[in-house]
Coordinates of C-alpha atoms and ligand atoms in Angstrom, one line a residue:
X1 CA -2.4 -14.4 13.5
X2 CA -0.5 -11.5 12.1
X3 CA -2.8 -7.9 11.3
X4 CA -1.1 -5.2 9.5
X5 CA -2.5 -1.7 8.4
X6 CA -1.3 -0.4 5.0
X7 CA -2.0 2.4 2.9
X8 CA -1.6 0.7 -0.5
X9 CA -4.3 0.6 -3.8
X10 CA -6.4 -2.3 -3.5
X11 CA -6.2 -3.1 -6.8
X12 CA -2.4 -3.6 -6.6
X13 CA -2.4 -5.8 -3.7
X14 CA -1.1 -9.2 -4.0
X15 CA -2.8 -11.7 -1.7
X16 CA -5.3 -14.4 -2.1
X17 CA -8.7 -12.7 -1.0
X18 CA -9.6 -9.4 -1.1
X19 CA -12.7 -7.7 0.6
X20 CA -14.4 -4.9 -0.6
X21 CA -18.0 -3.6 0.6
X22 CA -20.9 -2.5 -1.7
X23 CA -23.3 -0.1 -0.1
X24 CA -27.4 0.2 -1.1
X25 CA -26.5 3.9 -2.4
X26 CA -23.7 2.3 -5.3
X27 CA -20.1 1.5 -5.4
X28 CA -17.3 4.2 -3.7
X29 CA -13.8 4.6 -2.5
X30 CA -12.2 1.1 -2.6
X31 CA -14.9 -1.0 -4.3
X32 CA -15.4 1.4 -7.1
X33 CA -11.3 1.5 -7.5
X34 CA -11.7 -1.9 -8.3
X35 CA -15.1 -2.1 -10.4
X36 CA -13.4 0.5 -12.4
X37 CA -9.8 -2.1 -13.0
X38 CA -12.6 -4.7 -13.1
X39 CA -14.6 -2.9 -16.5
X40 CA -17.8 -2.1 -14.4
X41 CA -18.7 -6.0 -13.4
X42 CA -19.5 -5.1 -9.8
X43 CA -21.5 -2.1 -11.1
X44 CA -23.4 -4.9 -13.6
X45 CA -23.5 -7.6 -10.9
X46 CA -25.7 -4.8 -8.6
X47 CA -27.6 -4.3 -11.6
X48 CA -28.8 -7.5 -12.7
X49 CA -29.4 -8.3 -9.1
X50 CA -27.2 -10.8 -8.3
X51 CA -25.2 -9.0 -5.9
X52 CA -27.1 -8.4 -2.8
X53 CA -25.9 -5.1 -0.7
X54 CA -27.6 -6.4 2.1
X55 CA -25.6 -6.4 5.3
X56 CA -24.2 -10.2 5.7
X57 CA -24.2 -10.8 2.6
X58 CA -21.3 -12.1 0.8
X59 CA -20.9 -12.4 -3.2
X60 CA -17.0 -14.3 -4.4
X61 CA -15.4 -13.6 -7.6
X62 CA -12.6 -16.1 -8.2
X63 CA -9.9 -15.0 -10.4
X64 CA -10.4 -11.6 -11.1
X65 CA -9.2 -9.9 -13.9
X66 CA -8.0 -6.2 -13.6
X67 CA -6.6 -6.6 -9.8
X68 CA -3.8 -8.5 -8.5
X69 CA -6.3 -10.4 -5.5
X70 CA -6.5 -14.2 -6.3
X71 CA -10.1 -14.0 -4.9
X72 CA -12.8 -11.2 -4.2
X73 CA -15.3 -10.7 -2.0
X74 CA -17.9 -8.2 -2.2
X75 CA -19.5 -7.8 1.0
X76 CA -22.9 -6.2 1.6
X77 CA -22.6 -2.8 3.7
X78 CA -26.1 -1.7 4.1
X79 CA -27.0 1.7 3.6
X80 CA -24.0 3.9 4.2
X81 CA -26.3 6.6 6.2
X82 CA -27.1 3.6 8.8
X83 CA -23.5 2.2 9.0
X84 CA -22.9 2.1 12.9
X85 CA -20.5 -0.1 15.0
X86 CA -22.8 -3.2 15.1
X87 CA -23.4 -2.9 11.5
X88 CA -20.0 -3.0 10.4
X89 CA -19.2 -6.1 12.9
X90 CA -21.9 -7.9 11.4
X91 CA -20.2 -6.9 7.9
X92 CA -16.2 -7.4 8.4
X93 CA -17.4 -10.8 10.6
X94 CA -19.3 -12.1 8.0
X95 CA -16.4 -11.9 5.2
X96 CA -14.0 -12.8 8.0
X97 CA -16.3 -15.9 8.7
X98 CA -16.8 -16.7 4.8
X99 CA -12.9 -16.6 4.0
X100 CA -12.7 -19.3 6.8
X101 CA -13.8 -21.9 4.7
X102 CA -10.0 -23.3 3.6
X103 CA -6.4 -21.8 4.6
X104 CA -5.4 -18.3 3.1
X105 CA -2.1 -17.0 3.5
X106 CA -3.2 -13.5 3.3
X107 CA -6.8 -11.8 2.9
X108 CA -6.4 -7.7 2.6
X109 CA -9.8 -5.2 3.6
X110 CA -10.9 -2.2 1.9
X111 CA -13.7 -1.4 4.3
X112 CA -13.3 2.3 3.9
X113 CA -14.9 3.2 7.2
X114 CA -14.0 5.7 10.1
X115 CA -11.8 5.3 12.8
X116 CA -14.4 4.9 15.1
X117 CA -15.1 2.2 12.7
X118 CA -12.5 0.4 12.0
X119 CA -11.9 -0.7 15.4
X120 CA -14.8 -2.3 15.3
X121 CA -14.0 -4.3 12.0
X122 CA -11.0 -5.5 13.4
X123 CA -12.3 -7.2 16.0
X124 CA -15.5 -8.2 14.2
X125 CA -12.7 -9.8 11.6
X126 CA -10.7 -11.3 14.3
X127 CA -14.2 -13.4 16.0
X128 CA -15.6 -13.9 12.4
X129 CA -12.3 -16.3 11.4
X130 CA -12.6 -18.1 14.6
X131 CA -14.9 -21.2 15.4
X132 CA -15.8 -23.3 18.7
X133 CA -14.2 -26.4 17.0
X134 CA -11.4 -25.9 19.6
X135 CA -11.2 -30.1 19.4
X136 CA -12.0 -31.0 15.9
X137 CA -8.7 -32.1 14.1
X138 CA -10.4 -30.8 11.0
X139 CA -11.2 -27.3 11.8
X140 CA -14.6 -25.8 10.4
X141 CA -12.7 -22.1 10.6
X142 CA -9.5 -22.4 9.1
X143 CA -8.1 -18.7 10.0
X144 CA -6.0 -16.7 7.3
X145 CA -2.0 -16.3 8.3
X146 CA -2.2 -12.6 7.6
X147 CA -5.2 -9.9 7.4
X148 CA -3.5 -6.6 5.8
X149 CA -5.9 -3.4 6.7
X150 CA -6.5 -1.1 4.0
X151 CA -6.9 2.1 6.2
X152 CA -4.8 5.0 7.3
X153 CA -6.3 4.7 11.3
X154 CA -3.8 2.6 12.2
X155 CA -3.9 3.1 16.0
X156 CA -7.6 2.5 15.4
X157 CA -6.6 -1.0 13.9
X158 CA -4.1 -1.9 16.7
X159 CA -7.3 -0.9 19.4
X160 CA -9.1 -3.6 17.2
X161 CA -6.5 -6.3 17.4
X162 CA -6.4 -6.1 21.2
X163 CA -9.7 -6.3 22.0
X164 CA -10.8 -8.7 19.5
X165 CA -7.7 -11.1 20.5
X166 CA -9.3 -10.2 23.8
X167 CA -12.9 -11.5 22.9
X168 CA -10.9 -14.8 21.7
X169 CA -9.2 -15.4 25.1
X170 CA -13.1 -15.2 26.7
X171 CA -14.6 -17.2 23.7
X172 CA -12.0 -20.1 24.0
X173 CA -12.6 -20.6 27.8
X174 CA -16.1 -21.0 27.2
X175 CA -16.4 -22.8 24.7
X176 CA -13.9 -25.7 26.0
X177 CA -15.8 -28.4 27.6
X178 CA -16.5 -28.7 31.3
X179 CA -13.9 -31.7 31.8
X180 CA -11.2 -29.4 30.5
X181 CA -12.0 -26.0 31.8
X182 CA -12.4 -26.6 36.1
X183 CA -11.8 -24.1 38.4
X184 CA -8.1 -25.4 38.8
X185 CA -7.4 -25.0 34.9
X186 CA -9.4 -21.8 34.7
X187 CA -6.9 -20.7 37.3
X188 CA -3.9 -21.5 35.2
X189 CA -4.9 -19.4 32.3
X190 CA -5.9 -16.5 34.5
X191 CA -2.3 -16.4 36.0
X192 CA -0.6 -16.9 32.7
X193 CA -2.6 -14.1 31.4
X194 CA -1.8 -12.2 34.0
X195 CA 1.8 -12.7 34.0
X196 CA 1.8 -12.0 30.7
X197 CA 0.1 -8.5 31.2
X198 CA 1.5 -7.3 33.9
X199 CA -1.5 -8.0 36.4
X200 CA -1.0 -8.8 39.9
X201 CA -3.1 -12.1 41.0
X202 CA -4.2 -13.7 44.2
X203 CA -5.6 -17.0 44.3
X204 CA -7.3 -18.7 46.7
X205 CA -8.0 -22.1 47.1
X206 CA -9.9 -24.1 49.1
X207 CA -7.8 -23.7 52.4
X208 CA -8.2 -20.0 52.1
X209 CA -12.1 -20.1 51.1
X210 CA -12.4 -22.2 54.7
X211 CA -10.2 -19.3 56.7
X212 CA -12.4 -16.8 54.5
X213 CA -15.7 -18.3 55.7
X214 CA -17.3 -18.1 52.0
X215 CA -19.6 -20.6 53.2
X216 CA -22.0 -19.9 50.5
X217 CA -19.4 -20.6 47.6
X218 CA -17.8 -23.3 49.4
X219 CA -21.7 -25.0 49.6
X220 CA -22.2 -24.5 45.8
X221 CA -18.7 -26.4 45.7
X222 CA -19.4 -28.9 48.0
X223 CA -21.0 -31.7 45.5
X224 CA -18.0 -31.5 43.2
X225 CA -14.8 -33.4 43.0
X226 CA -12.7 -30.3 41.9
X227 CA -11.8 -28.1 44.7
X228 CA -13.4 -23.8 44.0
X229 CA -11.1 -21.0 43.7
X230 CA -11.4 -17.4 44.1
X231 CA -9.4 -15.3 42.1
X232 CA -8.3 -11.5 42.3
X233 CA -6.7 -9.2 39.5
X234 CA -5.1 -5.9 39.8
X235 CA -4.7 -3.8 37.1
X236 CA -2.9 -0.8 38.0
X237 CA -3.9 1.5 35.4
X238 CA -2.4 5.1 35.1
X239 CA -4.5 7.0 37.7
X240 CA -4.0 6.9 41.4
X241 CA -7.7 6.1 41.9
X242 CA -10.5 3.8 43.1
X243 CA -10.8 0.6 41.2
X244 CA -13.6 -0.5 39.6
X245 CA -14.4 -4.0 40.6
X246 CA -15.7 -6.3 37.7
X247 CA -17.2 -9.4 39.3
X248 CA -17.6 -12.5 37.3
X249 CA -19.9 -16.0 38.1
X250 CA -17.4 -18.6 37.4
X251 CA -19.5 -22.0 37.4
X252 CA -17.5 -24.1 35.5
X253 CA -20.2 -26.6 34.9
X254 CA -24.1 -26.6 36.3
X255 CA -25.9 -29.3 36.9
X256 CA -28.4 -27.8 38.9
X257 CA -27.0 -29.9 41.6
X258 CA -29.9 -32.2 43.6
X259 CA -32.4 -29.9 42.0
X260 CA -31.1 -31.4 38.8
X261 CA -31.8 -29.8 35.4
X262 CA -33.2 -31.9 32.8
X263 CA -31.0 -33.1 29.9
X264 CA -31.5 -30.1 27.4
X265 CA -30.7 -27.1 29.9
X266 CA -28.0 -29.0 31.4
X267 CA -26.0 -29.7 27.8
X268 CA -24.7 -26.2 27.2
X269 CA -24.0 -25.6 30.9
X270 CA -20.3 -25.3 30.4
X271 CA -21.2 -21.4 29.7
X272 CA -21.7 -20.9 33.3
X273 CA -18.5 -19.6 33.4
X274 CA -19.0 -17.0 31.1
X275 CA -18.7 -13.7 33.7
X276 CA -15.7 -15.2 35.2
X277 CA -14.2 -15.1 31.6
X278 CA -15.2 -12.0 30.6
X279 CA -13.8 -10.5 33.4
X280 CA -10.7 -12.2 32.8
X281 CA -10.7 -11.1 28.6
X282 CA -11.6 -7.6 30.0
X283 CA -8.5 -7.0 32.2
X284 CA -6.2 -8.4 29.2
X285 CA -7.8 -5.3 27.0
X286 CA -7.7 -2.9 29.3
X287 CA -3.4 -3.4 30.6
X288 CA -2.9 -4.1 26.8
X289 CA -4.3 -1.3 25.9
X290 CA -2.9 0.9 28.9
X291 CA -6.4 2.3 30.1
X292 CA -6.3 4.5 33.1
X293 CA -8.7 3.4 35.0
X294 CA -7.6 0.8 38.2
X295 CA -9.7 -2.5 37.8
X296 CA -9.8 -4.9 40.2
X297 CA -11.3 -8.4 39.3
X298 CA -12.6 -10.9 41.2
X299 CA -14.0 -14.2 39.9
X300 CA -15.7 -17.6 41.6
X301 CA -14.7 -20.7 40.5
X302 CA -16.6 -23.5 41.5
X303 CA -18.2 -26.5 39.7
X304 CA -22.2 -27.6 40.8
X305 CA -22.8 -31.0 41.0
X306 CA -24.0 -34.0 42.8
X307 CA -22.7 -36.2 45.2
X308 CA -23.2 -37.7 48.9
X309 CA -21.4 -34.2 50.0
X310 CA -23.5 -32.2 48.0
X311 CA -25.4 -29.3 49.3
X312 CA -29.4 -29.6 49.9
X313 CA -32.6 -28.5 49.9
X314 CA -33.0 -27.0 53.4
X315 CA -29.5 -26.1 53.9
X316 CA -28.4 -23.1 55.9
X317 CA -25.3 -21.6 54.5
X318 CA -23.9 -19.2 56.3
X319 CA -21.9 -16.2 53.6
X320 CA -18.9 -14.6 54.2
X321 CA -21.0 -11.0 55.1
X322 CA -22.2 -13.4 58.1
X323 CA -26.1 -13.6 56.1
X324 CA -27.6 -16.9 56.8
X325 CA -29.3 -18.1 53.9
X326 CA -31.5 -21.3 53.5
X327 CA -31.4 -23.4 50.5
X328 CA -34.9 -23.8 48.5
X329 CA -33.1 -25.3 45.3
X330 CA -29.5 -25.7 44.5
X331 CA -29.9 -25.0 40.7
X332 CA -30.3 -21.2 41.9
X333 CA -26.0 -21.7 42.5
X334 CA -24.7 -18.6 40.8
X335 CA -25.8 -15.8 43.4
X336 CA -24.5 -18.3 46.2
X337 CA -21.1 -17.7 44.6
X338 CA -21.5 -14.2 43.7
X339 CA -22.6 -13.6 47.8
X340 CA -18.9 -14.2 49.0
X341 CA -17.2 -12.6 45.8
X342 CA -19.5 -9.5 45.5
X343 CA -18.0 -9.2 49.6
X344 CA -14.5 -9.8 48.7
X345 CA -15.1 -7.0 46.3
X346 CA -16.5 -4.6 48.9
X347 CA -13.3 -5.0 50.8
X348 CA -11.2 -3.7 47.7
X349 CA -13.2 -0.1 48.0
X350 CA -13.9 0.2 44.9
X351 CA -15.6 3.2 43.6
X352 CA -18.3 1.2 42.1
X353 CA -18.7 -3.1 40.8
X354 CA -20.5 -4.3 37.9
X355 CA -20.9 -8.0 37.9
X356 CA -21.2 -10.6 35.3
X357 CA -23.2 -13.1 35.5
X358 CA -25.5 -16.6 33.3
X359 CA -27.4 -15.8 36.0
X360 CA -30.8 -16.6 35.0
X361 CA -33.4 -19.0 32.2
X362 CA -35.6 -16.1 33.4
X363 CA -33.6 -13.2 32.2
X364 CA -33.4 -14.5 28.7
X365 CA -37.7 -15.3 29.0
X366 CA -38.0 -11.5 29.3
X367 CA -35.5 -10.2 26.8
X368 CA -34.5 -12.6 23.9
X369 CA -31.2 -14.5 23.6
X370 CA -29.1 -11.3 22.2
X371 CA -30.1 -8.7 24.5
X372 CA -28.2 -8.7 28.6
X373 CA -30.2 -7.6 31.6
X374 CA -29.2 -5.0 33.2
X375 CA -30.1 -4.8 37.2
X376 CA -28.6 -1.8 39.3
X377 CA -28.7 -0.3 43.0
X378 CA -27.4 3.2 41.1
X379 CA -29.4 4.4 38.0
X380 CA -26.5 7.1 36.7
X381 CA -24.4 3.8 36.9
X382 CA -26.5 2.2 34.7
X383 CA -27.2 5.0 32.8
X384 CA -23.6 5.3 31.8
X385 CA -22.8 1.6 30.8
X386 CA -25.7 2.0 28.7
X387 CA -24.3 4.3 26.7
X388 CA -21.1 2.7 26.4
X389 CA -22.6 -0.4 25.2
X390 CA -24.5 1.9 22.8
X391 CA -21.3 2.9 21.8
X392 CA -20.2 -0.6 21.5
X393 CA -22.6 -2.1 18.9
X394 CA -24.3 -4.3 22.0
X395 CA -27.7 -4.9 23.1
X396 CA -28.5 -4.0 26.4
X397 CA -32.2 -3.2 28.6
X398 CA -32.5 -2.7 32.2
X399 CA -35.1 -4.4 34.6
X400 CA -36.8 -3.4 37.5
X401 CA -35.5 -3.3 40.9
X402 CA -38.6 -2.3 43.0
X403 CA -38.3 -2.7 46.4
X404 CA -41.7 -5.3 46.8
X405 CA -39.4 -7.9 44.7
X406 CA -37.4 -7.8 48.5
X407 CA -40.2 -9.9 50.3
X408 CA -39.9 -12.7 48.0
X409 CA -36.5 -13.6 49.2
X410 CA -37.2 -13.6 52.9
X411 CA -36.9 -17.0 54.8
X412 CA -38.7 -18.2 58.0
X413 CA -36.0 -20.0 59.3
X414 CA -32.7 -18.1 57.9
X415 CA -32.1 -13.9 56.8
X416 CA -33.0 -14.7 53.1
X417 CA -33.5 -18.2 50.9
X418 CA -31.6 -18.4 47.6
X419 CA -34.9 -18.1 45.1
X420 CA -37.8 -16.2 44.9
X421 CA -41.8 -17.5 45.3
X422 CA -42.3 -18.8 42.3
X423 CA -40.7 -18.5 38.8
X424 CA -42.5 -14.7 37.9
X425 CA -39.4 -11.9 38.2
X426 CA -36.8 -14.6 38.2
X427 CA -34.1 -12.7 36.7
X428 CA -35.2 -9.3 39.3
X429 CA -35.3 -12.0 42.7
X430 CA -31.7 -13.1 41.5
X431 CA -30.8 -9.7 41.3
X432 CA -32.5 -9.1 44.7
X433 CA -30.3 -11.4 45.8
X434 CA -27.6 -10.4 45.5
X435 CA -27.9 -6.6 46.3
X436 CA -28.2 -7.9 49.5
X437 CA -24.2 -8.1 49.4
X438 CA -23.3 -4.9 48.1
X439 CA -24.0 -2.8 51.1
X440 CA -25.3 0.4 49.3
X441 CA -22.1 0.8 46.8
X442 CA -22.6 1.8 43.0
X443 CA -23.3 -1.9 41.7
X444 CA -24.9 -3.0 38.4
X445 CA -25.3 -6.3 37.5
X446 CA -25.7 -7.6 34.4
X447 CA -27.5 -10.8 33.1
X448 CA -25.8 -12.4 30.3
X449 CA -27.6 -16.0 30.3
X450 CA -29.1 -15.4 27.1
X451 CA -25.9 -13.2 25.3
X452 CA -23.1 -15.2 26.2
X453 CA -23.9 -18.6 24.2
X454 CA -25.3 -18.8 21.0
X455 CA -27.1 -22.0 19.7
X456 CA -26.9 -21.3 16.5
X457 CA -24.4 -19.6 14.0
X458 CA -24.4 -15.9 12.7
X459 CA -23.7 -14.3 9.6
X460 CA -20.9 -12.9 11.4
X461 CA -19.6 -15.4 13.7
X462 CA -20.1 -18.8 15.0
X463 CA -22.2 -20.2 16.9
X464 CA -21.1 -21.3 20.9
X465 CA -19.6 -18.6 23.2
X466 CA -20.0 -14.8 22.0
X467 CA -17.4 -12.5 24.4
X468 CA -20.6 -10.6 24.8
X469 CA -20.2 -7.4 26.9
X470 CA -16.4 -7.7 26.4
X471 CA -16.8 -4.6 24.2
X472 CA -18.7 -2.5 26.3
X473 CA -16.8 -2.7 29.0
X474 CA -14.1 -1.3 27.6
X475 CA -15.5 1.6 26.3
X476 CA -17.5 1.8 29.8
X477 CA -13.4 1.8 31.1
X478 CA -12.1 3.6 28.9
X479 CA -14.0 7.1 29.8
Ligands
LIG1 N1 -26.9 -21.1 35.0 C1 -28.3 -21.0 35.1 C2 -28.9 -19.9 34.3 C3 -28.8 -20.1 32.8 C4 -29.9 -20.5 32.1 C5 -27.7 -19.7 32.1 C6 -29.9 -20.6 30.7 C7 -27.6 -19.8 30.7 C8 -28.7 -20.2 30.0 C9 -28.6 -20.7 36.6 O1 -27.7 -21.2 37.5 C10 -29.9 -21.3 36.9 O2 -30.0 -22.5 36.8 N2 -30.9 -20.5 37.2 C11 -32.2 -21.0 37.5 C12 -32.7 -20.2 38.7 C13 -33.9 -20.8 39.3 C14 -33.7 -22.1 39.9 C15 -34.4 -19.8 40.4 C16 -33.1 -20.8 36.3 O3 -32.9 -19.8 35.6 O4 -33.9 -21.6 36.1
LIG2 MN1 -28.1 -23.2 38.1
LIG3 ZN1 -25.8 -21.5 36.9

């Protein structure tokens, strides 16, 4: 897909859609320029009602007279006071997502908003034209040849384009199917990316898991025909510094194993992987966009699923950090992984790790589908993500850590078991969990079961995998 910036009237620009934005307080800047060559029909349309301002909304003139634009679209920007980076995704996304309908050659934007801004709408743009029909020979989201930027933040536009081109890379890995996307495949995109960007990798496979003793991933593994993988990423960046570690779950498909889920929660368990992508669509933005901040990323591949060499209830696996832990059901398979990577990671030295994880049904109980969990050892850690996903336009909330949740992990015949008692604090005993392979460093873990996959469609994008947190993490990096 080609993006452009330009400076040029919108009026005078020849393509075959053009997008304009009406705001609750009247027409201005590019939308008035072109109710004015229009005779005042926008201005009448608000009028009489039928053209809602109301963010989402979209309203399609076709053959305009007074502008050059084979098609308009009048998008609803809200109130112009309230305009904020998750208002404008939820605007550009929605025109992007309504122009997807057949093939355009070109579409141009006159969103008239900040720099700040326009980042945003390029990336919200980029996701809205995009669709999980990956397979379909007829696509649903038939994405326009060219998008021309009316705007003079052109470096603000090129930020856009990378990240949102990032948030594709996570979104197509998701959302292919669970035959297609194993560890092994998963492993072929990450080193193509990599090569591509200038990012060293290291990949293990199962030989090297073995020498490693990451008994606890290798048990998660053990059920499946396709051999795990751990990969890790080195971004440079500009700074002689620690890394960062981003940590990412990377079940390629959960099954619960023996403690089998039941159809329904098993259908859309190819998003398991979603943490492992992320941190993979994470280090593209940051080398493309030269951040200086060294990353290091580190992601478990495994698939969880049942055979006669599956792991059991009762099982003692013995992790990489040398903590025995015994099995009370398999289903809980994402901190098993996350045990031996999260101790990979500590061997890195990173100055802090943030790990990503479709950790847990109980996460998304306590705070919605749109909304991550946020679970730390370091509250000015936390503190400062949150305000960089603030800063991002996403939905974040942290849960408690308290040390009582500790008990409900301990085992009688191994250090810890792999769930808590009972289902109450589900998403906090994960988190337990796994702080118990961190040894004390800065670590925040975040919970994106409910985030990463959407059921249903937006206004401003379809439904399937998101590239949730993709966004924050940059701006998180990038201070
Ligand atoms: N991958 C699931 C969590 C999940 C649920 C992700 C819904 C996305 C949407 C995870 O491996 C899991 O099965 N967790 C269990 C833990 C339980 C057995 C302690 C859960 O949440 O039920
Ligand atoms: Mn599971
Ligand atoms: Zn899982």
């Amino acid at each position: 897909m080609k993006l452009t910036t330009s400076t040029a009237s919108p009026t005078g620009l020849n393509v075959d859609a053009l997008v304009v934005v009406a705001h609750d307080q009247g027409l201005s800047g590019s939308a008035k320029q072109v109710d004015q060559a229009m005779g005042g029909l926008l201005e009448r349309l608000i009028a009489s009602g039928e053209l809602s301002t109301k963010t989402g909304k979209t309203f399609s003139i076709y053959s305009p007279t007074g502008i050059s634009a084979k098609l308009l679209i009048v998008c609803g920007g809200g109130s112009i006071a309230e305009l904020n980076v998750m208002e404008v995704t939820r605007m550009a996304g929605a025109a992007a997502k309504r122009l997807a309908d057949r093939s355009r050659q070109s579409v141009g934007l006159a969103l008239d908003v900040s720099a700040e801004l326009t980042t945003a709408a390029v990336s919200a743009v980029i996701n809205g034209g995009v669709g999980q029909d990956l397979l379909r020979a007829e696509k649903n989201f038939k994405t326009a040849d060219e998008w021309i930027f009316l705007t003079p933040h052109d470096a603000s536009g090129k930020h856009g384009q990378i990240v949102g081109e990032s948030m594709l890379l996570v979104r197509e890995l998701v959302n292919l199917p669970p035959n297609l996307l194993t560890p092994s495949t998963f492993t072929e995109r990450a080193v193509a990316m990599c090569n591509q960007c200038g990012i060293e990798i290291e990949v293990w496979d199962e030989l090297r898991l073995r020498k490693e003793r990451c008994g606890s991933l290798l048990g998660v593994a053990s059920g499946s025909q396709t051999p795990p993988r751990l990969l890790i990423m080195r971004y440079a960046g500009k700074q002689a510094k620690p890394a960062v570690a981003l940590v990412g779950k990377g079940v390629t498909f959960d099954s619960g194993g023996l403690s089998i889920k039941p159809t329904d929660g098993m259908l859309t368990m190819k998003c398991d992987m979603a943490g492992a992508a992320t941190v993979l669509g994470t280090l593209r933005a940051a080398a493309l966009l030269g951040l200086e901040q060294p990353i290091v990323g580190l992601v478990g591949l495994v698939e969880n699923m049942i055979s006669g060499s599956a792991f059991r209830l009762g099982d003692v696996l013995t992790a990489r950090s040398g903590t025995t832990i015994e099995i009370h059901n398999t289903d809980a398979e994402g901190r098993l992984v996350l045990a031996d990577v999260l101790n990979v990671a500590l061997e890195q030295q990173p100055e802090c790790i943030i790990d990503l994880a479709t950790l847990t049904g109980a996460c998304v109980v306590a705070l919605g589908v749109d909304i991550a969990g946020l679970m730390t050892n370091d509250a000015q850690l936390q503190q400062r993500f949150q305000s960089a996903a603030e800063r991002a336009g996403e939905l974040v909330w942290p849960l408690p850590m308290h040390r009582f949740f500790d008990d409900q992990i301990s085992s009688q015949v191994a250090d810890i078991k792999n769930v808590g008692d009972g289902r109450w604090g589900g998403a906090t005993t994960a988190a337990k969990f796994l702080e118990r392979f961190v040894d004390k460093k800065p670590w925040l873990h975040i919970d994106i079961a409910g985030p990463a996959f959407a059921d249903k469609p937006k206004p401003h994008q379809d439904a399937g995998a998101t590239a949730a947190m993709l966004r924050s993490l940059i701006e998180f990096l990038d201070n």
